[in-house]
Amino acid sequence: MRTQVAIIGGGPAGLLLAQLLNRANIATALIERQSRHYVQKRIRAGVLEWGTVETLRKAGVGKRMDAEGLIHEGCYLAAQNRRFRVDFKKSSGNRVMIYGQTEVTKDLYEALEQASAEVIDEASAVELHDVVTEKPFVTYQKFGVEHRIDCDFIAGCDGFHGISRLMIPLEQRKEFERVYPFGWLGVLSETPPVSHELVYANHARGFALASMRNPNLSRYYIQVSLEDKAEDWSDDAFWDELRCRLPTEVSEALITGPPIEKSIAPLRSFVCETMRWGNLFLCGDAAHIVPPTGAKGLNLAVSDVHYLFEALKLRYAAHDDHLLDQYSATALARVWKAIRFSWWMTTLLHRFPQQTDFEQRIQESEIDYIATSQAAQCVMAENYVGSPY
Ligand code: FAS
Ligand code: PHB
């Protein structure tokens, strides 16, 4: 088989790139190792920057998001049993949309199916070949049969544990990493959210976050030790700890219910420089990872896709490679801003091992400064809603 752009990975990055390219009449073949059902049942991100909202609309998959998504013009920070609101609209002129990554991937798979786009799932033994030549190709197996896809370009959208990044020789790539000494225990419950907007809470016992997916689907997180397993936490123990870490005025309103999902995610910051190797271009988690504190992971995948799509469109329309040549630098400039913001939010809100009372006070004082400074709220809001593309 031959195509123009082979896409490795059917998460949000790969799916969105395939959708945008197909709508621009650029042929793609997407290869995903899991089943479509498996990808869609993963519970991940919940907050869409407005740039992501506009890109999904441009991709023709914004209808259900606009009908079911929740527009949020602010969020709350909490510490010392008090919360205050950061007004995104007032401080940045922008807002975010609450619409789960699960729904985004469902909408994208649906659109690609309607367009009869080439999406190969449950592929195994996926390999990239000759990526630094003018004739790269991909091989994979499905139902025990080996297949080959010849293409012009390969988009590595296969996440942190994928193979694409590893195609860049170690001496040609520089990796930056910070692993955080805690994880997030997340619970999804069919209960009304405790607050109409998200609450990020700093507490001496650890971080907590009250989020949501819709008016009857809540998403809660508490910071836990990396030694913990989700099954170590009974439902009651989770709800009691969440109540303890949220301000009283919030936890008094908490409606609990049996979790329909409970899992622990580790936290890390990671960047791979370069995001290009010959005719292989990395997008999303394949190139970078952020701790979810800043709600940036999915949104960075979208801005990478935006840059790569515009570059490929120009290449095919005008045989002009200058945006392709600038892709890695352009994408990394925005990635590092989000890496810094996610690191800042994580450092501000979490309890680190051996953290002293002095360091707890420093965190509380910075949160108090944000509460009382319009300038500080502008800085936080501008980063949270997302820097321009
Ligand atoms: P993904 O990892 O989503 O997709 C990569 C795809 O490639 C996967 O479907 C995988 O099966 C496939 N693949 C891997 N290797 C392959 C191979 N060799 N061949 C073919 N296919 C292959 N972000 C937020 O903004 N907020 C959050 O709350 C949040 N929570 C998260 C919780 C967890 C547990 C995780 C892991 C991530 C979370 N993220 C969150 C980040 C997450 O949303 C990612 O940023 C987002 O999924 C990135 O999308 P992709 O780059 O498409 O990578
Ligand atoms: C979520 O709803 O899953 C969520 C929201 C905001 C974050 C992280 C996760 O920062």
Tab-separated table of C-alpha atoms and ligand atoms in Angstrom:
chain	number	residue	atom	x	y	z
A	1	MET	CA	0.000	0.000	0.000
A	2	ARG	CA	1.124	3.599	-0.594
A	3	THR	CA	-0.035	6.785	1.144
A	4	GLN	CA	1.236	10.318	1.682
A	5	VAL	CA	1.433	10.434	5.497
A	6	ALA	CA	1.661	7.329	7.685
A	7	ILE	CA	0.524	8.007	11.254
A	8	ILE	CA	1.678	5.788	14.122
A	9	GLY	CA	-0.766	5.825	17.042
A	10	GLY	CA	-4.521	6.344	17.299
A	11	GLY	CA	-4.724	8.535	20.386
A	12	PRO	CA	-5.846	12.184	20.152
A	13	ALA	CA	-2.695	13.311	18.288
A	14	GLY	CA	-2.804	10.652	15.586
A	15	LEU	CA	-6.568	10.773	15.145
A	16	LEU	CA	-6.707	14.571	14.891
A	17	LEU	CA	-3.820	14.715	12.418
A	18	ALA	CA	-5.480	12.053	10.265
A	19	GLN	CA	-8.788	13.947	10.335
A	20	LEU	CA	-7.237	17.307	9.404
A	21	LEU	CA	-5.113	15.826	6.596
A	22	ASN	CA	-8.008	13.847	5.120
A	23	ARG	CA	-10.192	16.968	5.078
A	24	ALA	CA	-7.347	18.657	3.147
A	25	ASN	CA	-7.299	15.739	0.662
A	26	ILE	CA	-3.934	14.513	1.868
A	27	ALA	CA	-3.959	10.719	2.089
A	28	THR	CA	-3.116	9.053	5.388
A	29	ALA	CA	-2.869	5.582	6.899
A	30	LEU	CA	-3.151	5.405	10.703
A	31	ILE	CA	-1.730	2.346	12.489
A	32	GLU	CA	-2.814	1.715	16.110
A	33	ARG	CA	-1.716	-1.250	18.173
A	34	GLN	CA	-4.767	-1.380	20.449
A	35	SER	CA	-8.401	-1.851	19.511
A	36	ARG	CA	-10.526	1.229	18.920
A	37	HIS	CA	-12.641	0.171	21.950
A	38	TYR	CA	-9.556	0.007	24.195
A	39	VAL	CA	-8.366	3.475	23.152
A	40	GLN	CA	-11.796	4.989	23.706
A	41	LYS	CA	-12.264	3.548	27.204
A	42	ARG	CA	-9.094	5.160	28.575
A	43	ILE	CA	-10.025	7.906	31.107
A	44	ARG	CA	-7.575	10.783	30.698
A	45	ALA	CA	-7.777	14.519	30.155
A	46	GLY	CA	-10.772	16.702	30.885
A	47	VAL	CA	-9.848	20.327	30.122
A	48	LEU	CA	-9.608	21.706	26.553
A	49	GLU	CA	-7.793	24.980	25.907
A	50	TRP	CA	-9.676	27.251	23.528
A	51	GLY	CA	-7.066	26.602	20.836
A	52	THR	CA	-7.982	22.918	21.099
A	53	VAL	CA	-11.704	23.753	20.868
A	54	GLU	CA	-11.123	25.787	17.702
A	55	THR	CA	-8.900	23.113	16.150
A	56	LEU	CA	-11.499	20.392	16.803
A	57	ARG	CA	-14.167	22.613	15.210
A	58	LYS	CA	-11.852	23.203	12.220
A	59	ALA	CA	-11.465	19.419	11.969
A	60	GLY	CA	-15.248	19.079	11.738
A	61	VAL	CA	-15.605	17.263	15.058
A	62	GLY	CA	-16.858	20.085	17.269
A	63	LYS	CA	-20.626	19.460	17.101
A	64	ARG	CA	-21.058	17.151	20.134
A	65	MET	CA	-18.356	19.075	22.054
A	66	ASP	CA	-20.279	22.336	21.544
A	67	ALA	CA	-23.536	20.635	22.551
A	68	GLU	CA	-22.270	18.732	25.601
A	69	GLY	CA	-19.068	20.523	26.671
A	70	LEU	CA	-19.070	22.920	29.630
A	71	ILE	CA	-17.472	26.355	29.151
A	72	HIS	CA	-15.516	27.386	32.253
A	73	GLU	CA	-14.432	31.004	32.757
A	74	GLY	CA	-12.475	30.346	35.946
A	75	CYS	CA	-11.256	27.843	38.512
A	76	TYR	CA	-10.564	27.832	42.257
A	77	LEU	CA	-7.297	27.526	44.154
A	78	ALA	CA	-7.516	26.463	47.801
A	79	ALA	CA	-5.167	26.379	50.789
A	80	GLN	CA	-5.490	26.743	54.553
A	81	ASN	CA	-9.170	25.760	54.337
A	82	ARG	CA	-10.009	28.745	52.083
A	83	ARG	CA	-10.641	28.917	48.348
A	84	PHE	CA	-10.613	31.801	45.886
A	85	ARG	CA	-11.557	32.075	42.234
A	86	VAL	CA	-9.140	32.832	39.403
A	87	ASP	CA	-11.246	34.587	36.762
A	88	PHE	CA	-9.862	33.468	33.369
A	89	LYS	CA	-12.146	35.815	31.420
A	90	LYS	CA	-11.186	38.907	33.428
A	91	SER	CA	-7.483	37.986	33.621
A	92	SER	CA	-6.877	36.611	30.131
A	93	GLY	CA	-9.999	37.328	28.065
A	94	ASN	CA	-10.290	33.597	27.450
A	95	ARG	CA	-11.852	30.427	28.837
A	96	VAL	CA	-11.597	26.628	28.634
A	97	MET	CA	-14.010	23.836	27.724
A	98	ILE	CA	-14.641	20.812	29.917
A	99	TYR	CA	-15.039	17.842	27.549
A	100	GLY	CA	-13.330	14.510	28.231
A	101	GLN	CA	-10.530	13.121	26.068
A	102	THR	CA	-12.599	9.952	25.885
A	103	GLU	CA	-15.309	11.922	24.028
A	104	VAL	CA	-12.739	13.640	21.778
A	105	THR	CA	-11.347	10.279	20.663
A	106	LYS	CA	-14.870	8.872	20.119
A	107	ASP	CA	-15.760	11.869	17.916
A	108	LEU	CA	-12.528	11.557	15.933
A	109	TYR	CA	-12.857	7.806	15.355
A	110	GLU	CA	-16.456	8.397	14.238
A	111	ALA	CA	-15.441	11.110	11.776
A	112	LEU	CA	-12.601	9.054	10.302
A	113	GLU	CA	-14.943	6.099	9.866
A	114	GLN	CA	-17.499	8.283	8.097
A	115	ALA	CA	-14.750	9.542	5.779
A	116	SER	CA	-13.620	5.947	5.159
A	117	ALA	CA	-10.129	7.001	6.203
A	118	GLU	CA	-7.509	4.271	6.486
A	119	VAL	CA	-7.403	3.343	10.205
A	120	ILE	CA	-5.711	0.045	11.030
A	121	ASP	CA	-6.167	-0.968	14.677
A	122	GLU	CA	-4.921	-4.015	16.559
A	123	ALA	CA	-1.717	-3.853	14.524
A	124	SER	CA	1.355	-5.597	15.946
A	125	ALA	CA	5.104	-5.603	15.224
A	126	VAL	CA	4.895	-2.038	13.901
A	127	GLU	CA	8.264	-0.907	12.538
A	128	LEU	CA	9.474	2.286	10.868
A	129	HIS	CA	12.006	2.038	8.045
A	130	ASP	CA	14.264	4.441	6.095
A	131	VAL	CA	12.870	7.450	7.945
A	132	VAL	CA	15.840	9.634	6.887
A	133	THR	CA	15.382	8.824	3.197
A	134	GLU	CA	12.893	10.186	0.649
A	135	LYS	CA	11.180	6.772	0.690
A	136	PRO	CA	10.278	5.897	4.282
A	137	PHE	CA	7.950	3.009	4.944
A	138	VAL	CA	6.137	1.247	7.769
A	139	THR	CA	5.623	-2.474	8.289
A	140	TYR	CA	3.172	-4.130	10.670
A	141	GLN	CA	1.369	-7.366	11.221
A	142	LYS	CA	-2.375	-7.953	11.479
A	143	PHE	CA	-3.948	-11.380	11.883
A	144	GLY	CA	-0.453	-12.811	11.357
A	145	VAL	CA	-0.044	-11.217	7.940
A	146	GLU	CA	2.849	-8.772	7.330
A	147	HIS	CA	1.909	-5.484	5.639
A	148	ARG	CA	3.962	-2.619	4.204
A	149	ILE	CA	2.948	1.039	3.777
A	150	ASP	CA	5.145	3.255	1.581
A	151	CYS	CA	4.783	6.982	2.288
A	152	ASP	CA	6.326	10.441	2.026
A	153	PHE	CA	6.236	11.240	5.763
A	154	ILE	CA	5.687	9.433	9.066
A	155	ALA	CA	3.986	11.137	12.042
A	156	GLY	CA	5.050	9.497	15.316
A	157	CYS	CA	1.927	9.924	17.481
A	158	ASP	CA	2.465	6.760	19.515
A	159	GLY	CA	2.768	8.219	22.994
A	160	PHE	CA	5.489	8.036	25.630
A	161	HIS	CA	5.861	4.262	25.361
A	162	GLY	CA	5.821	4.193	21.560
A	163	ILE	CA	8.591	3.332	19.109
A	164	SER	CA	8.834	6.547	17.093
A	165	ARG	CA	11.008	8.584	19.457
A	166	LEU	CA	13.434	5.660	19.666
A	167	MET	CA	14.046	5.945	15.912
A	168	ILE	CA	16.054	9.103	16.627
A	169	PRO	CA	19.607	7.985	17.462
A	170	LEU	CA	20.474	8.687	21.116
A	171	GLU	CA	23.335	10.952	20.074
A	172	GLN	CA	20.923	13.008	17.941
A	173	ARG	CA	18.290	13.566	20.641
A	174	LYS	CA	18.492	15.350	23.977
A	175	GLU	CA	16.013	14.268	26.644
A	176	PHE	CA	15.002	16.256	29.710
A	177	GLU	CA	13.113	14.593	32.566
A	178	ARG	CA	11.813	15.172	36.044
A	179	VAL	CA	9.942	12.334	37.793
A	180	TYR	CA	7.764	13.535	40.673
A	181	PRO	CA	7.860	11.548	43.952
A	182	PHE	CA	4.081	10.973	44.048
A	183	GLY	CA	1.143	9.940	41.866
A	184	TRP	CA	-2.503	10.879	41.393
A	185	LEU	CA	-5.256	8.515	42.471
A	186	GLY	CA	-8.194	9.396	40.209
A	187	VAL	CA	-11.850	8.445	40.698
A	188	LEU	CA	-14.711	8.843	38.232
A	189	SER	CA	-18.165	8.786	39.870
A	190	GLU	CA	-21.692	9.226	38.539
A	191	THR	CA	-22.417	12.025	41.011
A	192	PRO	CA	-23.025	15.773	40.614
A	193	PRO	CA	-19.722	17.730	40.763
A	194	VAL	CA	-19.021	19.286	44.167
A	195	SER	CA	-18.220	22.665	42.553
A	196	HIS	CA	-19.376	24.335	39.331
A	197	GLU	CA	-15.728	24.997	38.459
A	198	LEU	CA	-12.531	23.051	39.183
A	199	VAL	CA	-10.955	23.276	42.648
A	200	TYR	CA	-7.166	22.738	42.937
A	201	ALA	CA	-6.284	22.315	46.618
A	202	ASN	CA	-2.944	22.520	48.424
A	203	HIS	CA	-3.049	20.731	51.786
A	204	ALA	CA	-0.364	19.622	54.255
A	205	ARG	CA	-1.589	16.032	53.696
A	206	GLY	CA	-1.265	16.403	49.913
A	207	PHE	CA	-2.857	17.774	46.748
A	208	ALA	CA	-6.508	17.272	45.766
A	209	LEU	CA	-8.487	18.236	42.659
A	210	ALA	CA	-12.241	18.366	42.149
A	211	SER	CA	-13.116	18.192	38.454
A	212	MET	CA	-15.935	16.864	36.306
A	213	ARG	CA	-17.045	15.584	32.885
A	214	ASN	CA	-20.719	16.665	32.922
A	215	PRO	CA	-23.452	17.646	35.436
A	216	ASN	CA	-23.681	14.019	36.599
A	217	LEU	CA	-20.132	12.753	36.172
A	218	SER	CA	-17.444	13.900	38.590
A	219	ARG	CA	-13.695	13.396	38.405
A	220	TYR	CA	-11.669	13.636	41.620
A	221	TYR	CA	-7.955	13.189	42.315
A	222	ILE	CA	-5.808	13.007	45.433
A	223	GLN	CA	-2.020	12.906	45.568
A	224	VAL	CA	-0.805	9.504	46.776
A	225	SER	CA	2.523	7.796	47.372
A	226	LEU	CA	4.108	6.008	44.414
A	227	GLU	CA	4.057	2.861	46.573
A	228	ASP	CA	0.232	2.940	46.708
A	229	LYS	CA	-1.977	0.785	44.526
A	230	ALA	CA	-5.537	1.803	43.604
A	231	GLU	CA	-6.866	-1.305	45.391
A	232	ASP	CA	-5.141	-0.108	48.618
A	233	TRP	CA	-7.740	2.668	48.797
A	234	SER	CA	-11.267	1.716	49.811
A	235	ASP	CA	-14.006	3.995	48.475
A	236	ASP	CA	-14.626	5.376	51.977
A	237	ALA	CA	-10.898	6.021	52.534
A	238	PHE	CA	-10.735	7.946	49.248
A	239	TRP	CA	-13.793	10.088	49.999
A	240	ASP	CA	-12.636	10.775	53.572
A	241	GLU	CA	-9.179	11.904	52.347
A	242	LEU	CA	-10.686	14.060	49.607
A	243	ARG	CA	-13.032	15.713	52.133
A	244	CYS	CA	-10.097	16.362	54.428
A	245	ARG	CA	-8.026	18.103	51.739
A	246	LEU	CA	-10.791	20.237	50.182
A	247	PRO	CA	-11.905	23.408	52.017
A	248	THR	CA	-14.796	22.724	54.423
A	249	GLU	CA	-17.221	24.918	52.433
A	250	VAL	CA	-16.580	22.612	49.444
A	251	SER	CA	-16.335	19.204	51.124
A	252	GLU	CA	-19.602	19.835	53.019
A	253	ALA	CA	-21.357	19.750	49.613
A	254	LEU	CA	-19.586	16.585	48.399
A	255	ILE	CA	-21.937	13.882	47.092
A	256	THR	CA	-20.151	10.543	46.956
A	257	GLY	CA	-20.980	7.411	45.016
A	258	PRO	CA	-19.362	4.150	43.891
A	259	PRO	CA	-16.403	4.845	41.565
A	260	ILE	CA	-16.898	3.670	37.972
A	261	GLU	CA	-13.145	4.046	37.484
A	262	LYS	CA	-10.276	4.222	39.970
A	263	SER	CA	-6.622	4.373	38.911
A	264	ILE	CA	-3.245	5.830	39.822
A	265	ALA	CA	-1.187	7.826	37.298
A	266	PRO	CA	2.483	8.691	37.849
A	267	LEU	CA	3.646	12.278	37.268
A	268	ARG	CA	6.604	13.273	35.167
A	269	SER	CA	7.905	16.149	33.038
A	270	PHE	CA	9.687	15.001	29.892
A	271	VAL	CA	10.842	16.624	26.670
A	272	CYS	CA	12.658	15.108	23.697
A	273	GLU	CA	14.631	17.585	21.607
A	274	THR	CA	14.373	17.218	18.490
A	275	MET	CA	10.818	16.408	17.395
A	276	ARG	CA	11.963	15.631	13.837
A	277	TRP	CA	14.321	13.042	12.357
A	278	GLY	CA	14.433	13.037	8.551
A	279	ASN	CA	10.852	12.478	7.392
A	280	LEU	CA	9.677	11.364	10.850
A	281	PHE	CA	7.846	14.007	12.917
A	282	LEU	CA	6.898	13.421	16.578
A	283	CYS	CA	3.593	14.761	17.982
A	284	GLY	CA	2.127	14.684	21.492
A	285	ASP	CA	3.212	12.329	24.243
A	286	ALA	CA	5.706	10.674	21.873
A	287	ALA	CA	7.808	13.836	22.312
A	288	HIS	CA	6.803	15.265	25.700
A	289	ILE	CA	4.970	14.511	28.931
A	290	VAL	CA	3.603	16.961	31.511
A	291	PRO	CA	2.210	16.312	34.993
A	292	PRO	CA	-1.615	16.674	34.621
A	293	THR	CA	-1.697	19.521	37.187
A	294	GLY	CA	-1.742	22.173	34.457
A	295	ALA	CA	-4.184	20.227	32.193
A	296	LYS	CA	-1.716	20.529	29.307
A	297	GLY	CA	-1.020	17.000	27.995
A	298	LEU	CA	-3.855	16.640	25.529
A	299	ASN	CA	-3.674	20.326	24.616
A	300	LEU	CA	0.013	20.138	23.683
A	301	ALA	CA	-0.753	17.144	21.455
A	302	VAL	CA	-3.266	19.376	19.630
A	303	SER	CA	-0.883	22.298	19.147
A	304	ASP	CA	1.808	19.943	17.801
A	305	VAL	CA	-0.764	18.573	15.343
A	306	HIS	CA	-1.764	22.102	14.343
A	307	TYR	CA	1.856	22.980	13.470
A	308	LEU	CA	2.517	19.713	11.619
A	309	PHE	CA	-0.754	19.883	9.701
A	310	GLU	CA	-0.051	23.452	8.504
A	311	ALA	CA	3.481	22.405	7.490
A	312	LEU	CA	2.320	19.329	5.534
A	313	LYS	CA	-0.477	21.307	3.878
A	314	LEU	CA	2.071	23.883	2.628
A	315	ARG	CA	4.434	21.145	1.487
A	316	TYR	CA	1.778	19.445	-0.648
A	317	ALA	CA	0.153	22.661	-1.875
A	318	ALA	CA	3.289	24.623	-2.781
A	319	HIS	CA	6.168	22.188	-2.457
A	320	ASP	CA	7.418	24.543	0.246
A	321	ASP	CA	9.242	22.846	3.146
A	322	HIS	CA	9.961	25.853	5.335
A	323	LEU	CA	7.269	25.107	7.928
A	324	LEU	CA	8.393	21.465	8.041
A	325	ASP	CA	11.947	22.662	8.611
A	326	GLN	CA	10.716	24.941	11.439
A	327	TYR	CA	8.328	22.369	12.973
A	328	SER	CA	10.495	21.070	15.798
A	329	ALA	CA	11.623	24.528	16.984
A	330	THR	CA	8.115	25.983	16.717
A	331	ALA	CA	6.472	23.104	18.582
A	332	LEU	CA	9.170	22.947	21.274
A	333	ALA	CA	8.881	26.688	22.016
A	334	ARG	CA	5.223	26.180	23.003
A	335	VAL	CA	5.928	22.824	24.689
A	336	TRP	CA	8.510	24.310	27.057
A	337	LYS	CA	6.085	27.077	28.147
A	338	ALA	CA	3.559	24.385	29.089
A	339	ILE	CA	6.259	22.236	30.718
A	340	ARG	CA	7.270	25.181	32.894
A	341	PHE	CA	3.672	26.038	33.846
A	342	SER	CA	2.818	22.401	34.667
A	343	TRP	CA	5.990	22.124	36.768
A	344	TRP	CA	5.085	25.388	38.559
A	345	MET	CA	1.474	24.263	39.329
A	346	THR	CA	2.757	20.866	40.514
A	347	THR	CA	5.450	22.374	42.749
A	348	LEU	CA	2.990	24.912	44.189
A	349	LEU	CA	0.208	22.473	45.039
A	350	HIS	CA	1.777	19.161	46.072
A	351	ARG	CA	3.335	18.012	49.347
A	352	PHE	CA	6.864	16.751	48.635
A	353	PRO	CA	8.571	14.090	50.764
A	354	GLN	CA	10.608	15.677	53.594
A	355	GLN	CA	8.852	18.997	52.894
A	356	THR	CA	9.479	21.263	55.871
A	357	ASP	CA	6.910	23.499	57.596
A	358	PHE	CA	8.831	26.444	56.149
A	359	GLU	CA	8.310	25.095	52.601
A	360	GLN	CA	4.608	24.488	53.318
A	361	ARG	CA	4.312	28.146	54.402
A	362	ILE	CA	6.098	29.294	51.245
A	363	GLN	CA	3.513	27.396	49.137
A	364	GLU	CA	0.637	28.851	51.176
A	365	SER	CA	2.115	32.344	50.918
A	366	GLU	CA	2.415	32.085	47.113
A	367	ILE	CA	-1.211	30.934	46.888
A	368	ASP	CA	-2.204	33.852	49.140
A	369	TYR	CA	-0.246	36.196	46.845
A	370	ILE	CA	-2.182	34.905	43.800
A	371	ALA	CA	-5.423	35.410	45.761
A	372	THR	CA	-4.596	39.062	46.362
A	373	SER	CA	-2.762	40.059	43.163
A	374	GLN	CA	-4.495	40.687	39.849
A	375	ALA	CA	-1.099	40.549	38.141
A	376	ALA	CA	-0.397	37.082	39.593
A	377	GLN	CA	-3.860	35.901	38.522
A	378	CYS	CA	-3.225	37.196	34.980
A	379	VAL	CA	-0.030	35.134	34.789
A	380	MET	CA	-1.782	31.987	35.995
A	381	ALA	CA	-4.877	32.502	33.820
A	382	GLU	CA	-2.842	33.255	30.674
A	383	ASN	CA	-0.937	29.991	31.061
A	384	TYR	CA	-3.915	27.881	32.098
A	385	VAL	CA	-6.125	28.867	29.130
A	386	GLY	CA	-3.139	28.222	26.841
A	387	SER	CA	-0.594	30.367	25.000
A	388	PRO	CA	-1.476	31.292	21.405
A	389	TYR	CA	-0.336	28.913	18.604
B	1	FAS	P1	-1.594	8.744	23.603
B	1	FAS	O1	-0.677	8.008	24.543
B	1	FAS	O2	-2.941	9.164	24.043
B	1	FAS	O3	-1.811	7.848	22.286
B	1	FAS	C1	-0.757	7.102	21.718
B	1	FAS	C2	-1.371	5.924	20.990
B	1	FAS	O4	-0.322	5.209	20.320
B	1	FAS	C3	-2.027	4.944	21.941
B	1	FAS	O5	-3.355	4.670	21.533
B	1	FAS	C4	-1.143	3.686	21.843
B	1	FAS	O6	-1.889	2.495	21.947
B	1	FAS	C5	-0.552	3.836	20.473
B	1	FAS	N1	0.741	3.147	20.305
B	1	FAS	C6	1.754	3.077	21.196
B	1	FAS	N2	2.770	2.372	20.665
B	1	FAS	C7	2.390	1.992	19.407
B	1	FAS	C8	2.995	1.258	18.367
B	1	FAS	N3	4.224	0.742	18.520
B	1	FAS	N4	2.312	1.065	17.222
B	1	FAS	C9	1.060	1.593	17.071
B	1	FAS	N5	0.422	2.298	18.015
B	1	FAS	C10	1.092	2.497	19.175
B	1	FAS	N6	-3.608	15.152	30.075
B	1	FAS	C11	-4.347	16.195	30.489
B	1	FAS	O7	-4.317	17.249	29.846
B	1	FAS	N7	-5.143	16.079	31.628
B	1	FAS	C12	-5.222	14.902	32.342
B	1	FAS	O8	-5.924	14.813	33.322
B	1	FAS	C13	-4.468	13.782	31.926
B	1	FAS	N8	-4.548	12.588	32.593
B	1	FAS	C14	-3.789	11.521	32.149
B	1	FAS	C15	-3.840	10.274	32.800
B	1	FAS	C16	-3.064	9.192	32.351
B	1	FAS	C17	-3.131	7.847	33.070
B	1	FAS	C18	-2.214	9.355	31.248
B	1	FAS	C19	-1.332	8.198	30.763
B	1	FAS	C20	-2.152	10.580	30.584
B	1	FAS	C21	-2.958	11.665	31.024
B	1	FAS	N9	-2.945	12.904	30.370
B	1	FAS	C22	-3.676	13.964	30.778
B	1	FAS	C23	-2.127	13.094	29.238
B	1	FAS	C24	-2.855	12.519	28.050
B	1	FAS	O9	-4.111	13.107	27.940
B	1	FAS	C25	-1.966	12.695	26.856
B	1	FAS	O10	-1.405	13.993	26.833
B	1	FAS	C26	-2.690	12.455	25.561
B	1	FAS	O11	-3.248	11.187	25.620
B	1	FAS	C27	-1.655	12.607	24.459
B	1	FAS	O12	-2.181	12.074	23.307
B	1	FAS	P2	-1.244	11.303	22.275
B	1	FAS	O13	-0.019	12.068	22.058
B	1	FAS	O14	-2.129	10.938	21.143
B	1	FAS	O15	-0.739	9.989	23.057
B	2	PHB	C1	-9.592	16.063	34.733
B	2	PHB	O1	-10.763	16.468	34.777
B	2	PHB	O2	-9.302	14.871	34.473
B	2	PHB	C2	-8.481	17.036	34.993
B	2	PHB	C3	-8.763	18.375	35.029
B	2	PHB	C4	-7.728	19.277	35.264
B	2	PHB	C5	-6.440	18.806	35.462
B	2	PHB	C6	-6.152	17.439	35.404
B	2	PHB	C7	-7.184	16.547	35.167
B	2	PHB	O3	-5.422	19.680	35.692
